[in-house]
JSON list of C-alpha atoms in Angstrom, two decimals:
[
{"chain": "A", "resi": 1, "resn": "UNK", "atom": "CA", "xyz": [85.94, 77.60, 81.30]},
{"chain": "A", "resi": 2, "resn": "UNK", "atom": "CA", "xyz": [83.20, 78.94, 83.54]},
{"chain": "A", "resi": 3, "resn": "UNK", "atom": "CA", "xyz": [83.61, 79.71, 87.22]},
{"chain": "A", "resi": 4, "resn": "UNK", "atom": "CA", "xyz": [82.91, 78.48, 89.84]},
{"chain": "A", "resi": 5, "resn": "UNK", "atom": "CA", "xyz": [84.49, 75.17, 88.90]},
{"chain": "A", "resi": 6, "resn": "UNK", "atom": "CA", "xyz": [84.29, 71.85, 90.77]},
{"chain": "A", "resi": 7, "resn": "UNK", "atom": "CA", "xyz": [87.29, 69.88, 91.93]},
{"chain": "A", "resi": 8, "resn": "UNK", "atom": "CA", "xyz": [86.81, 66.54, 90.11]},
{"chain": "A", "resi": 9, "resn": "UNK", "atom": "CA", "xyz": [88.77, 63.56, 88.88]},
{"chain": "A", "resi": 10, "resn": "UNK", "atom": "CA", "xyz": [90.28, 63.49, 85.38]},
{"chain": "A", "resi": 11, "resn": "UNK", "atom": "CA", "xyz": [86.91, 62.48, 83.89]},
{"chain": "A", "resi": 12, "resn": "UNK", "atom": "CA", "xyz": [85.04, 65.39, 85.47]},
{"chain": "A", "resi": 13, "resn": "UNK", "atom": "CA", "xyz": [83.31, 63.09, 87.95]},
{"chain": "A", "resi": 14, "resn": "UNK", "atom": "CA", "xyz": [82.89, 63.31, 91.70]},
{"chain": "A", "resi": 15, "resn": "UNK", "atom": "CA", "xyz": [82.17, 59.94, 93.30]},
{"chain": "A", "resi": 16, "resn": "UNK", "atom": "CA", "xyz": [81.60, 58.47, 96.74]},
{"chain": "A", "resi": 17, "resn": "UNK", "atom": "CA", "xyz": [80.38, 55.29, 98.34]},
{"chain": "A", "resi": 18, "resn": "UNK", "atom": "CA", "xyz": [78.28, 54.09, 101.24]},
{"chain": "A", "resi": 19, "resn": "UNK", "atom": "CA", "xyz": [78.96, 50.97, 103.31]},
{"chain": "A", "resi": 20, "resn": "UNK", "atom": "CA", "xyz": [76.12, 48.50, 103.76]},
{"chain": "A", "resi": 21, "resn": "UNK", "atom": "CA", "xyz": [76.26, 48.85, 107.54]},
{"chain": "A", "resi": 22, "resn": "UNK", "atom": "CA", "xyz": [76.11, 52.65, 107.38]},
{"chain": "A", "resi": 23, "resn": "UNK", "atom": "CA", "xyz": [73.10, 54.51, 108.63]},
{"chain": "A", "resi": 24, "resn": "UNK", "atom": "CA", "xyz": [71.07, 57.38, 107.27]},
{"chain": "A", "resi": 25, "resn": "UNK", "atom": "CA", "xyz": [73.03, 60.62, 106.74]},
{"chain": "A", "resi": 26, "resn": "UNK", "atom": "CA", "xyz": [76.40, 58.85, 106.82]},
{"chain": "A", "resi": 27, "resn": "UNK", "atom": "CA", "xyz": [77.68, 59.49, 103.29]},
{"chain": "A", "resi": 28, "resn": "UNK", "atom": "CA", "xyz": [79.55, 62.62, 104.38]},
{"chain": "A", "resi": 29, "resn": "UNK", "atom": "CA", "xyz": [80.68, 63.58, 100.89]},
{"chain": "A", "resi": 30, "resn": "UNK", "atom": "CA", "xyz": [81.34, 67.27, 100.33]},
{"chain": "A", "resi": 31, "resn": "UNK", "atom": "CA", "xyz": [81.56, 68.81, 96.87]},
{"chain": "A", "resi": 32, "resn": "UNK", "atom": "CA", "xyz": [83.82, 71.82, 96.45]},
{"chain": "A", "resi": 33, "resn": "UNK", "atom": "CA", "xyz": [83.75, 74.44, 93.72]},
{"chain": "A", "resi": 34, "resn": "UNK", "atom": "CA", "xyz": [86.49, 77.03, 93.36]},
{"chain": "A", "resi": 35, "resn": "UNK", "atom": "CA", "xyz": [85.64, 80.56, 92.28]},
{"chain": "A", "resi": 36, "resn": "UNK", "atom": "CA", "xyz": [88.23, 83.00, 90.93]},
{"chain": "A", "resi": 37, "resn": "UNK", "atom": "CA", "xyz": [86.25, 85.89, 92.38]},
{"chain": "A", "resi": 38, "resn": "UNK", "atom": "CA", "xyz": [86.78, 85.27, 96.07]},
{"chain": "A", "resi": 39, "resn": "UNK", "atom": "CA", "xyz": [84.32, 88.02, 97.05]},
{"chain": "A", "resi": 40, "resn": "UNK", "atom": "CA", "xyz": [81.27, 86.01, 96.07]},
{"chain": "A", "resi": 41, "resn": "UNK", "atom": "CA", "xyz": [80.16, 83.04, 98.18]},
{"chain": "A", "resi": 42, "resn": "UNK", "atom": "CA", "xyz": [79.61, 79.78, 96.28]},
{"chain": "A", "resi": 43, "resn": "UNK", "atom": "CA", "xyz": [76.27, 78.03, 96.76]},
{"chain": "A", "resi": 44, "resn": "UNK", "atom": "CA", "xyz": [75.25, 74.58, 95.58]},
{"chain": "A", "resi": 45, "resn": "UNK", "atom": "CA", "xyz": [72.01, 73.15, 94.21]},
{"chain": "A", "resi": 46, "resn": "UNK", "atom": "CA", "xyz": [70.78, 69.90, 92.71]},
{"chain": "A", "resi": 47, "resn": "UNK", "atom": "CA", "xyz": [70.20, 70.57, 89.02]},
{"chain": "A", "resi": 48, "resn": "UNK", "atom": "CA", "xyz": [68.94, 67.24, 87.73]},
{"chain": "A", "resi": 49, "resn": "UNK", "atom": "CA", "xyz": [66.80, 64.31, 88.76]},
{"chain": "A", "resi": 50, "resn": "UNK", "atom": "CA", "xyz": [68.34, 61.32, 90.51]},
{"chain": "A", "resi": 51, "resn": "UNK", "atom": "CA", "xyz": [68.80, 58.31, 88.24]},
{"chain": "A", "resi": 52, "resn": "UNK", "atom": "CA", "xyz": [69.53, 54.87, 89.66]},
{"chain": "A", "resi": 53, "resn": "UNK", "atom": "CA", "xyz": [71.57, 52.34, 87.69]},
{"chain": "A", "resi": 54, "resn": "UNK", "atom": "CA", "xyz": [69.84, 49.38, 89.36]},
{"chain": "A", "resi": 55, "resn": "UNK", "atom": "CA", "xyz": [66.22, 48.78, 90.47]},
{"chain": "A", "resi": 56, "resn": "UNK", "atom": "CA", "xyz": [67.47, 47.83, 93.96]},
{"chain": "A", "resi": 57, "resn": "UNK", "atom": "CA", "xyz": [68.21, 51.51, 94.64]},
{"chain": "A", "resi": 58, "resn": "UNK", "atom": "CA", "xyz": [65.39, 53.71, 96.02]},
{"chain": "A", "resi": 59, "resn": "UNK", "atom": "CA", "xyz": [64.28, 56.60, 93.81]},
{"chain": "A", "resi": 60, "resn": "UNK", "atom": "CA", "xyz": [60.72, 57.31, 95.02]},
{"chain": "A", "resi": 61, "resn": "UNK", "atom": "CA", "xyz": [62.02, 59.90, 97.49]},
{"chain": "A", "resi": 62, "resn": "UNK", "atom": "CA", "xyz": [65.12, 62.00, 96.99]},
{"chain": "A", "resi": 63, "resn": "UNK", "atom": "CA", "xyz": [67.93, 59.63, 98.05]},
{"chain": "A", "resi": 64, "resn": "UNK", "atom": "CA", "xyz": [70.27, 62.48, 99.00]},
{"chain": "A", "resi": 65, "resn": "UNK", "atom": "CA", "xyz": [70.17, 65.86, 100.70]},
{"chain": "A", "resi": 66, "resn": "UNK", "atom": "CA", "xyz": [72.54, 68.63, 99.57]},
{"chain": "A", "resi": 67, "resn": "UNK", "atom": "CA", "xyz": [73.46, 71.49, 101.89]},
{"chain": "A", "resi": 68, "resn": "UNK", "atom": "CA", "xyz": [73.42, 74.52, 99.59]},
{"chain": "A", "resi": 69, "resn": "UNK", "atom": "CA", "xyz": [75.96, 76.45, 101.67]},
{"chain": "A", "resi": 70, "resn": "UNK", "atom": "CA", "xyz": [78.55, 73.80, 102.58]},
{"chain": "A", "resi": 71, "resn": "UNK", "atom": "CA", "xyz": [78.18, 71.41, 99.62]},
{"chain": "A", "resi": 72, "resn": "UNK", "atom": "CA", "xyz": [77.76, 68.47, 102.01]},
{"chain": "A", "resi": 73, "resn": "UNK", "atom": "CA", "xyz": [75.81, 65.57, 100.53]},
{"chain": "A", "resi": 74, "resn": "UNK", "atom": "CA", "xyz": [74.07, 63.08, 102.84]},
{"chain": "A", "resi": 75, "resn": "UNK", "atom": "CA", "xyz": [72.17, 59.90, 102.09]},
{"chain": "A", "resi": 76, "resn": "UNK", "atom": "CA", "xyz": [68.51, 59.85, 103.16]},
{"chain": "A", "resi": 77, "resn": "UNK", "atom": "CA", "xyz": [68.09, 56.09, 102.85]},
{"chain": "A", "resi": 78, "resn": "UNK", "atom": "CA", "xyz": [69.26, 53.10, 104.85]},
{"chain": "A", "resi": 79, "resn": "UNK", "atom": "CA", "xyz": [71.78, 51.11, 102.78]},
{"chain": "A", "resi": 80, "resn": "UNK", "atom": "CA", "xyz": [70.84, 47.42, 102.40]},
{"chain": "A", "resi": 81, "resn": "UNK", "atom": "CA", "xyz": [72.94, 44.38, 101.50]},
{"chain": "A", "resi": 82, "resn": "UNK", "atom": "CA", "xyz": [70.91, 43.76, 98.33]},
{"chain": "A", "resi": 83, "resn": "UNK", "atom": "CA", "xyz": [71.48, 47.22, 96.88]},
{"chain": "A", "resi": 84, "resn": "UNK", "atom": "CA", "xyz": [73.70, 47.40, 93.80]},
{"chain": "A", "resi": 85, "resn": "UNK", "atom": "CA", "xyz": [74.74, 50.09, 91.39]},
{"chain": "A", "resi": 86, "resn": "UNK", "atom": "CA", "xyz": [75.02, 53.83, 91.63]},
{"chain": "A", "resi": 87, "resn": "UNK", "atom": "CA", "xyz": [73.14, 57.11, 91.27]},
{"chain": "A", "resi": 88, "resn": "UNK", "atom": "CA", "xyz": [73.83, 59.80, 88.73]},
{"chain": "A", "resi": 89, "resn": "UNK", "atom": "CA", "xyz": [72.76, 63.41, 89.18]},
{"chain": "A", "resi": 90, "resn": "UNK", "atom": "CA", "xyz": [74.09, 66.90, 88.66]},
{"chain": "A", "resi": 91, "resn": "UNK", "atom": "CA", "xyz": [75.03, 69.59, 91.16]},
{"chain": "A", "resi": 92, "resn": "UNK", "atom": "CA", "xyz": [75.44, 73.19, 90.06]},
{"chain": "A", "resi": 93, "resn": "UNK", "atom": "CA", "xyz": [77.62, 75.74, 91.85]},
{"chain": "A", "resi": 94, "resn": "UNK", "atom": "CA", "xyz": [76.62, 79.40, 91.65]},
{"chain": "A", "resi": 95, "resn": "UNK", "atom": "CA", "xyz": [78.30, 82.56, 92.86]}
]
C-alpha cells in the first residue's frame, strides 16, 4: 500500500453532507492522510473533475475549494432545497 494513506470508511470512501440552510463555505470537512515518514509534510490536491449525480447540483464552477495544506474542503455554492444527490471527485495526498 502506498503512503500517504487517507483515513476512510471500510469502502475507501470519505463522505460529508451539507444542510439546506447552510451557507457558502460551511461544509467544514477535512480529509486526513497519514504518512509513515513523519519528516515530510502531506499536501492535498484535487485530482479529478467534479461529477454531480443529479442535474440539480451546480457543476459550472468548482463546487468545492480544497486547502492544500490543511485538507479542509469547503462548499462554494449556496445549498438549495431542490438540490438532490451527491458529488464524486478524487483528492490526492502527496508527501
